[in-house]
Amino acid sequence: MPLLNKLRTAVPGGPGGNTASTSLSRVRIALTVFFALDGFLFAGWVVRIPAIKEQTGASASDLGLALLGVSAGAVVTMTLTGRLCRRYGSPAVTVCSAVLLSLSMALPPLTHSALALGLVLLVFGAAYGGINVAMNSAAVDLVAALRRPVMPGFHAAFSLGGMVGAGLGGLVAGGLSPTVHLLALTATGLAVTALAAPALLAHRTPASEASPGGTSAPARLTGRTRRLVVLFGVIALCTAYGEGAMADWSALHLEQDLHAHPGVAAAGYSLFALAMTAGRLSGTVLLERLGQTRTLVLGGATAAAGMLLGALAPTVWAALAGFAVAGLGLANIFPVAVGRAGALAGPAGVAAASTLGYGGMLLGPPAIGFLADWFSLPAALTTVALLAGGAAVIAYAARHASAPGAEVTRHEPLPGDAEPARAAVGHG
């Protein structure tokens, strides 16, 4: 890994350790800012969707098709961003994607038809997909350089940014037009990018094909490494499925099946999101104490139990408690799974796992809808528990995962890991 090799003296007690440690702290802060900015901008767009729908005169089905532009742009770009990161470096791609994402925020208010909206959302989705892969790839490098499992903290920043973006968006929605609001988000995004970019780009290493383990990384994933990356991508998919399902269906379940007041029903997803954010904020400590495998397995099992309670509980308050438990369980699974894929295969691994994970988030809401029509909404929501449990089983089965030819003694074990790390892959 270029960054790890360059900053090997950052290990406490090594020459130049204080300078390198301070420098890495700046990089970590800058990268955290980009994760928060991503969540902030995306949430700011989401809260203005109703106003944009009215502006374009789109029907519900036309709007649904237009919104597919975000998904299509993101998935296509995610498959390409890994190559860009290998060629130009993850920090540079992160900054460029942040600029494009900020600029694309101003495009939806300029549209006056569902077709035009769908086309501009392709650009928005492309930027959103690009920054997510690039940020996670840069985070994998930084985790290895810091020799601490800090990946959940970055995803906590994304969650916090989303909560702030949604909250502020809701406050200004009645007083600002979508054009003014989204232009303000564009200006904010560009300003934050300009402030945070220098610290991140200061450690941009020359583009190379070096892998996290310090060996030559293949241009394409092949053989056992591909299978392992897909395995961790499936874990990400299983948990992202739950996030997507909770976002779209938790309120309806509380109001329709448990007859909750609309305000209480709306609080269901907020409680889930708060619990997930809290879980991610404590994720680094959890990983240091339990290791990655135990964190994945316990997280999946906890989420499964929480969702069974949330879906099948006979009272509103028990269901809310179940949603909170599910949020805590799901909190760290996605970032750990993506991190392990990146440790195995660098940016290509991050891209593959992120694409699969994003696919799970897209799959969740429509799958729940179909199953609710065939059976019932509570029964449909139990599939979230089923997939969370499946993620735990897969994580346990992959507990010895390492890249082919990896040197098992390359690094000292991270605090809390039960065994030495294999090829920079934390082992629980």
Coordinates of C-alpha atoms in Angstrom, one line a residue:
M1 CA 0.0 0.0 0.0
P2 CA 1.7 3.2 -1.1
L3 CA 0.5 5.3 1.9
L4 CA 1.4 2.7 4.4
N5 CA 4.8 2.1 2.9
K6 CA 5.5 5.9 2.7
L7 CA 4.5 6.4 6.3
R8 CA 6.0 3.4 7.9
T9 CA 8.0 5.6 10.4
A10 CA 4.6 6.7 11.9
V11 CA 4.7 3.7 14.2
P12 CA 5.2 5.1 17.8
G13 CA 8.9 5.2 18.6
G14 CA 10.0 5.3 15.0
P15 CA 11.9 8.2 13.5
G16 CA 9.7 11.1 12.6
G17 CA 6.8 9.5 14.4
N18 CA 5.4 12.7 15.8
T19 CA 5.4 14.5 12.4
A20 CA 3.8 11.5 10.6
S21 CA 1.2 11.1 13.4
T22 CA 0.2 14.8 13.1
S23 CA 0.0 14.6 9.4
L24 CA -2.1 11.4 9.5
S25 CA -4.4 13.1 11.9
R26 CA -5.0 15.9 9.4
V27 CA -5.7 13.4 6.7
R28 CA -8.2 11.6 8.9
I29 CA -10.0 14.9 9.8
A30 CA -10.1 15.9 6.1
L31 CA -11.5 12.5 5.1
T32 CA -14.1 12.6 7.8
V33 CA -15.2 16.0 6.5
F34 CA -15.7 14.5 3.0
F35 CA -17.8 11.6 4.4
A36 CA -19.9 14.1 6.3
L37 CA -20.2 16.4 3.3
D38 CA -21.4 13.4 1.2
G39 CA -24.2 12.6 3.6
F40 CA -25.1 16.3 4.1
L41 CA -25.5 17.0 0.3
F42 CA -27.4 13.8 -0.4
A43 CA -29.9 14.4 2.5
G44 CA -30.3 18.0 1.3
W45 CA -31.4 16.8 -2.1
V46 CA -33.7 14.1 -0.7
V47 CA -35.8 16.6 1.3
R48 CA -36.4 18.7 -1.8
I49 CA -37.7 15.8 -3.9
P50 CA -41.4 16.7 -3.3
A51 CA -40.8 20.3 -4.4
I52 CA -38.9 19.1 -7.5
K53 CA -41.7 16.7 -8.3
E54 CA -44.2 19.6 -8.2
Q55 CA -41.9 21.8 -10.3
T56 CA -41.6 19.2 -13.1
G57 CA -45.2 18.1 -13.0
A58 CA -44.1 14.5 -12.8
S59 CA -46.5 11.8 -11.8
A60 CA -45.4 9.3 -9.1
S61 CA -44.4 6.7 -11.7
D62 CA -42.6 9.3 -13.8
L63 CA -40.7 10.5 -10.7
G64 CA -39.8 6.9 -9.8
L65 CA -38.3 6.4 -13.2
A66 CA -36.4 9.7 -13.0
L67 CA -35.0 8.8 -9.6
L68 CA -33.6 5.6 -11.2
G69 CA -31.1 8.0 -12.8
V70 CA -29.4 8.4 -9.4
S71 CA -29.1 4.6 -9.1
A72 CA -28.0 4.0 -12.7
G73 CA -25.4 6.8 -12.6
A74 CA -24.0 5.6 -9.2
V75 CA -23.8 1.9 -10.1
V76 CA -22.1 2.5 -13.5
T77 CA -19.6 4.9 -11.9
M78 CA -18.8 2.6 -9.0
T79 CA -17.6 0.0 -11.5
L80 CA -15.2 2.5 -13.0
T81 CA -14.0 4.4 -10.0
G82 CA -11.7 1.7 -8.8
R83 CA -9.6 2.0 -12.0
L84 CA -9.5 5.8 -11.6
C85 CA -8.3 5.4 -8.0
R86 CA -5.5 3.1 -9.0
R87 CA -4.4 5.5 -11.8
Y88 CA -4.8 8.9 -10.1
G89 CA -5.0 8.1 -6.4
S90 CA -8.0 7.9 -4.2
P91 CA -7.6 11.4 -2.7
A92 CA -7.6 13.1 -6.1
V93 CA -10.7 11.1 -7.2
T94 CA -12.4 12.0 -3.9
V95 CA -11.8 15.7 -4.4
C96 CA -12.9 15.7 -8.0
S97 CA -16.0 13.7 -7.2
A98 CA -16.9 16.1 -4.4
V99 CA -16.6 19.1 -6.8
L100 CA -18.9 17.3 -9.3
L101 CA -21.4 16.3 -6.6
S102 CA -21.6 19.9 -5.3
L103 CA -22.1 21.3 -8.8
S104 CA -24.7 18.7 -9.7
M105 CA -26.8 19.8 -6.7
A106 CA -27.7 22.9 -8.7
L107 CA -29.1 21.0 -11.7
P108 CA -32.5 19.6 -10.6
P109 CA -34.1 23.0 -10.1
L110 CA -33.3 23.8 -13.8
T111 CA -35.4 20.9 -15.1
H112 CA -39.1 21.1 -16.0
S113 CA -39.8 17.6 -17.1
A114 CA -39.3 14.1 -15.7
L115 CA -37.0 13.2 -18.6
A116 CA -34.8 16.2 -18.0
L117 CA -34.7 15.5 -14.3
G118 CA -33.7 11.9 -15.0
L119 CA -30.8 13.0 -17.2
V120 CA -29.4 15.5 -14.6
L121 CA -29.8 12.8 -11.9
L122 CA -27.5 10.6 -13.9
V123 CA -24.8 13.2 -13.3
F124 CA -25.7 13.5 -9.7
G125 CA -25.7 9.7 -9.3
A126 CA -22.3 9.4 -11.1
A127 CA -20.7 11.9 -8.7
Y128 CA -22.4 10.2 -5.7
G129 CA -21.1 6.8 -6.7
G130 CA -17.7 8.1 -7.5
I131 CA -17.1 9.8 -4.2
N132 CA -18.4 6.8 -2.2
V133 CA -15.9 4.4 -3.8
A134 CA -13.0 6.9 -3.7
M135 CA -13.6 7.9 0.0
N136 CA -13.8 4.3 1.1
S137 CA -10.7 3.5 -0.8
A138 CA -8.8 6.3 0.8
A139 CA -10.2 5.3 4.2
V140 CA -8.9 1.7 3.7
D141 CA -5.4 3.2 3.0
L142 CA -5.6 5.4 6.1
V143 CA -6.8 2.5 8.3
A144 CA -3.7 0.6 7.3
A145 CA -1.4 3.6 7.9
L146 CA -2.9 4.3 11.3
R147 CA -3.0 0.7 12.2
R148 CA -6.4 1.2 14.0
P149 CA -9.8 0.1 12.8
V150 CA -11.3 3.6 12.4
M151 CA -13.5 2.9 9.3
P152 CA -16.8 3.0 11.3
G153 CA -15.9 6.6 12.4
F154 CA -16.0 7.7 8.8
H155 CA -19.4 6.1 8.2
A156 CA -20.6 7.8 11.4
A157 CA -19.6 11.1 9.9
F158 CA -21.7 10.2 6.8
S159 CA -24.7 9.4 9.0
L160 CA -24.3 12.6 11.1
G161 CA -24.0 14.7 7.9
G162 CA -27.2 13.2 6.6
M163 CA -29.0 13.9 9.8
V164 CA -27.8 17.5 9.8
G165 CA -28.6 17.9 6.1
A166 CA -32.1 16.5 6.5
G167 CA -32.8 18.6 9.6
L168 CA -31.7 21.9 8.0
G169 CA -33.4 21.0 4.8
G170 CA -36.7 20.5 6.6
L171 CA -36.3 23.8 8.4
V172 CA -35.7 25.9 5.3
A173 CA -38.0 24.0 3.0
G174 CA -40.9 26.3 3.8
G175 CA -39.0 29.5 3.3
L176 CA -36.5 28.9 0.5
S177 CA -37.3 27.7 -3.0
P178 CA -35.6 24.5 -4.2
T179 CA -33.4 26.7 -6.5
V180 CA -32.1 28.8 -3.7
H181 CA -31.7 25.9 -1.3
L182 CA -29.8 23.7 -3.7
L183 CA -27.6 26.5 -5.0
A184 CA -26.7 27.2 -1.3
L185 CA -25.8 23.5 -1.0
T186 CA -23.6 23.8 -4.1
A187 CA -21.8 26.8 -2.6
T188 CA -21.4 25.0 0.7
G189 CA -20.1 21.9 -0.9
L190 CA -17.5 23.7 -3.0
A191 CA -16.3 25.8 0.0
V192 CA -16.0 22.7 2.2
T193 CA -14.1 20.9 -0.5
A194 CA -11.7 23.8 -1.0
L195 CA -11.0 23.8 2.7
A196 CA -10.6 20.1 3.2
A197 CA -8.9 19.1 -0.1
P198 CA -5.3 20.4 0.6
A199 CA -4.9 18.2 3.7
L200 CA -6.1 15.1 1.8
L201 CA -4.2 15.8 -1.4
A202 CA -1.0 16.5 0.6
H203 CA -0.6 12.7 0.9
R204 CA -1.5 11.8 -2.6
T205 CA 1.1 9.3 -3.6
P206 CA 2.1 8.6 -7.2
A207 CA -0.4 6.4 -9.0
S208 CA 0.7 2.8 -8.8
E209 CA -0.5 -0.7 -8.9
A210 CA 0.5 -1.4 -5.4
S211 CA -2.0 -3.4 -3.3
P212 CA -2.7 -3.0 0.4
G213 CA -0.3 -5.8 1.2
G214 CA 2.5 -4.1 -0.7
T215 CA 2.5 -6.4 -3.7
S216 CA 1.4 -5.8 -7.2
A217 CA -2.4 -5.4 -7.5
P218 CA -4.0 -6.9 -10.6
A219 CA -5.9 -4.7 -12.9
R220 CA -8.8 -7.1 -12.6
L221 CA -9.9 -9.2 -9.7
T222 CA -9.2 -12.9 -10.4
G223 CA -9.5 -16.2 -8.7
R224 CA -9.8 -16.5 -4.9
T225 CA -9.5 -12.8 -4.3
R226 CA -12.5 -12.1 -6.5
R227 CA -14.5 -14.7 -4.7
L228 CA -13.5 -13.2 -1.3
V229 CA -14.4 -9.7 -2.4
V230 CA -17.7 -10.9 -3.7
L231 CA -18.3 -12.6 -0.3
F232 CA -17.8 -9.3 1.6
G233 CA -19.8 -7.5 -1.0
V234 CA -22.7 -9.9 -0.3
I235 CA -22.4 -9.1 3.4
A236 CA -22.6 -5.4 2.5
L237 CA -25.6 -6.1 0.3
C238 CA -27.4 -8.0 3.1
T239 CA -27.1 -5.1 5.5
A240 CA -27.7 -2.3 3.0
Y241 CA -30.9 -4.1 2.1
G242 CA -32.1 -3.5 5.7
E243 CA -31.1 0.2 5.5
G244 CA -33.1 0.7 2.4
A245 CA -36.1 -1.2 3.7
M246 CA -36.2 0.7 7.0
A247 CA -36.0 4.1 5.2
D248 CA -39.0 3.4 3.0
W249 CA -41.2 1.0 5.1
S250 CA -40.7 1.5 8.8
A251 CA -43.1 4.4 9.2
L252 CA -45.8 2.7 7.2
H253 CA -45.5 -0.5 9.3
L254 CA -45.9 1.5 12.5
E255 CA -48.8 3.5 11.3
Q256 CA -50.6 0.8 9.2
D257 CA -50.0 -2.3 11.2
L258 CA -49.6 -1.0 14.8
H259 CA -51.9 2.1 14.4
A260 CA -49.2 4.5 15.7
H261 CA -49.7 8.3 15.5
P262 CA -48.1 9.7 12.3
G263 CA -45.6 11.6 14.3
V264 CA -44.6 8.5 16.3
A265 CA -44.4 6.5 13.0
A266 CA -42.1 9.0 11.5
A267 CA -39.8 8.7 14.5
G268 CA -39.3 5.1 13.7
Y269 CA -36.6 5.6 11.1
S270 CA -35.1 8.5 13.0
L271 CA -34.6 6.2 16.0
F272 CA -33.1 3.6 13.7
A273 CA -30.7 6.1 12.1
L274 CA -29.7 7.5 15.6
A275 CA -28.9 4.1 16.8
M276 CA -26.9 3.3 13.7
T277 CA -24.9 6.6 14.1
A278 CA -24.2 5.8 17.8
G279 CA -23.1 2.3 16.9
R280 CA -20.7 3.7 14.3
L281 CA -19.3 6.3 16.7
S282 CA -18.4 3.4 19.1
G283 CA -17.3 1.1 16.2
T284 CA -13.6 1.7 16.5
V285 CA -13.5 0.7 20.2
L286 CA -15.7 -2.3 19.4
L287 CA -13.4 -3.5 16.6
E288 CA -10.3 -3.0 18.8
R289 CA -11.9 -5.2 21.6
L290 CA -13.6 -7.8 19.5
G291 CA -11.9 -7.9 16.2
Q292 CA -13.6 -7.7 12.8
T293 CA -15.1 -11.2 12.6
R294 CA -16.7 -11.1 16.0
T295 CA -18.0 -7.6 15.2
L296 CA -19.6 -8.8 12.0
V297 CA -21.1 -11.9 13.5
L298 CA -22.5 -10.2 16.6
G299 CA -23.7 -7.3 14.6
G300 CA -25.6 -9.5 12.2
A301 CA -27.1 -11.6 15.0
T302 CA -28.1 -8.4 16.9
A303 CA -29.7 -6.9 13.8
A304 CA -31.6 -10.1 13.1
A305 CA -33.0 -10.2 16.6
G306 CA -33.9 -6.5 16.6
M307 CA -35.7 -6.7 13.2
L308 CA -37.7 -9.8 14.3
L309 CA -38.9 -7.7 17.3
G310 CA -39.5 -4.7 15.2
A311 CA -41.5 -6.6 12.5
L312 CA -43.5 -8.9 14.8
A313 CA -44.0 -6.9 18.0
P314 CA -47.6 -6.3 19.0
T315 CA -47.0 -2.8 20.4
V316 CA -45.5 0.4 19.0
W317 CA -43.0 0.8 21.7
A318 CA -41.7 -2.7 21.4
A319 CA -41.3 -2.2 17.6
L320 CA -39.4 1.0 18.2
A321 CA -37.1 -0.8 20.6
G322 CA -36.6 -3.4 17.9
F323 CA -35.7 -0.8 15.3
A324 CA -33.1 0.7 17.6
V325 CA -31.5 -2.7 18.3
A326 CA -31.5 -3.4 14.6
G327 CA -29.7 0.0 13.9
L328 CA -27.1 -0.8 16.5
G329 CA -26.5 -4.3 14.9
L330 CA -26.3 -3.0 11.3
A331 CA -24.1 0.0 12.2
N332 CA -20.7 -1.4 11.6
I333 CA -21.3 -4.3 9.2
F334 CA -21.2 -2.3 6.0
P335 CA -18.0 -0.3 6.7
V336 CA -16.2 -3.4 8.0
A337 CA -17.2 -5.5 5.0
V338 CA -16.1 -2.7 2.5
G339 CA -12.9 -2.2 4.5
R340 CA -12.0 -5.9 4.3
A341 CA -12.8 -6.0 0.6
G342 CA -10.5 -3.0 0.1
A343 CA -7.7 -4.6 2.2
L344 CA -7.9 -7.7 0.0
A345 CA -8.0 -5.9 -3.4
G346 CA -7.5 -2.2 -3.0
P347 CA -9.8 0.2 -4.9
A348 CA -11.1 -2.5 -7.1
G349 CA -12.3 -4.4 -4.0
V350 CA -13.9 -1.3 -2.6
A351 CA -15.6 -0.7 -5.9
A352 CA -17.0 -4.2 -6.2
A353 CA -18.2 -4.4 -2.6
S354 CA -19.7 -0.9 -2.7
T355 CA -21.6 -1.7 -5.9
L356 CA -23.0 -4.9 -4.4
G357 CA -23.9 -3.0 -1.2
Y358 CA -25.6 -0.2 -3.1
G359 CA -27.5 -2.8 -5.1
G360 CA -28.8 -4.2 -1.8
M361 CA -30.1 -0.7 -0.8
L362 CA -31.9 -0.5 -4.1
L363 CA -33.3 -4.0 -3.9
G364 CA -34.7 -3.6 -0.4
P365 CA -37.6 -1.2 -0.8
P366 CA -39.2 -2.8 -3.9
A367 CA -38.6 -6.4 -2.6
I368 CA -40.4 -5.4 0.6
G369 CA -43.2 -4.0 -1.4
F370 CA -43.7 -7.1 -3.5
L371 CA -43.6 -9.4 -0.4
A372 CA -46.0 -7.2 1.5
D373 CA -48.5 -7.6 -1.4
W374 CA -48.1 -11.3 -1.4
F375 CA -48.0 -11.9 2.4
S376 CA -48.0 -8.9 4.8
L377 CA -45.7 -6.0 5.6
P378 CA -44.6 -7.5 9.0
A379 CA -43.8 -10.8 7.2
A380 CA -41.9 -8.9 4.5
L381 CA -39.8 -7.0 7.1
T382 CA -38.7 -10.3 8.6
T383 CA -36.5 -10.7 5.4
V384 CA -34.3 -7.9 6.8
A385 CA -33.7 -10.2 9.8
L386 CA -33.1 -13.2 7.6
L387 CA -30.5 -11.4 5.5
A388 CA -28.8 -9.9 8.6
G389 CA -28.5 -13.4 10.0
G390 CA -27.2 -14.5 6.7
A391 CA -24.5 -11.8 6.8
A392 CA -23.4 -13.1 10.2
V393 CA -23.1 -16.7 8.9
I394 CA -21.1 -15.6 5.9
A395 CA -18.8 -13.4 8.0
Y396 CA -18.1 -16.4 10.3
A397 CA -17.5 -18.6 7.3
A398 CA -15.0 -16.0 5.9
R399 CA -13.1 -15.6 9.2
H400 CA -9.9 -17.0 7.7
A401 CA -10.2 -14.9 4.5
S402 CA -6.9 -13.6 3.1
A403 CA -5.6 -12.8 -0.3
P404 CA -3.7 -15.6 -2.1
G405 CA 0.0 -15.6 -1.3
A406 CA -0.4 -13.2 1.6
E407 CA 2.3 -13.1 4.3
V408 CA 0.6 -13.8 7.6
T409 CA 3.3 -12.2 9.6
R410 CA 3.5 -8.9 7.7
H411 CA 2.0 -6.8 10.5
E412 CA 1.5 -6.9 14.2
P413 CA -2.1 -7.7 15.3
L414 CA -4.4 -4.8 15.9
P415 CA -5.5 -4.3 19.5
G416 CA -8.4 -6.6 20.3
D417 CA -7.7 -9.0 17.4
A418 CA -7.4 -12.6 18.5
E419 CA -4.7 -13.5 15.9
P420 CA -2.2 -11.7 13.7
A421 CA -3.7 -9.9 10.8
R422 CA -3.5 -11.6 7.5
A423 CA -2.5 -9.4 4.6
A424 CA -3.8 -6.3 6.4
V425 CA -7.2 -8.0 6.9
G426 CA -8.2 -7.7 10.5
H427 CA -9.1 -10.9 12.1
G428 CA -11.6 -11.3 14.9

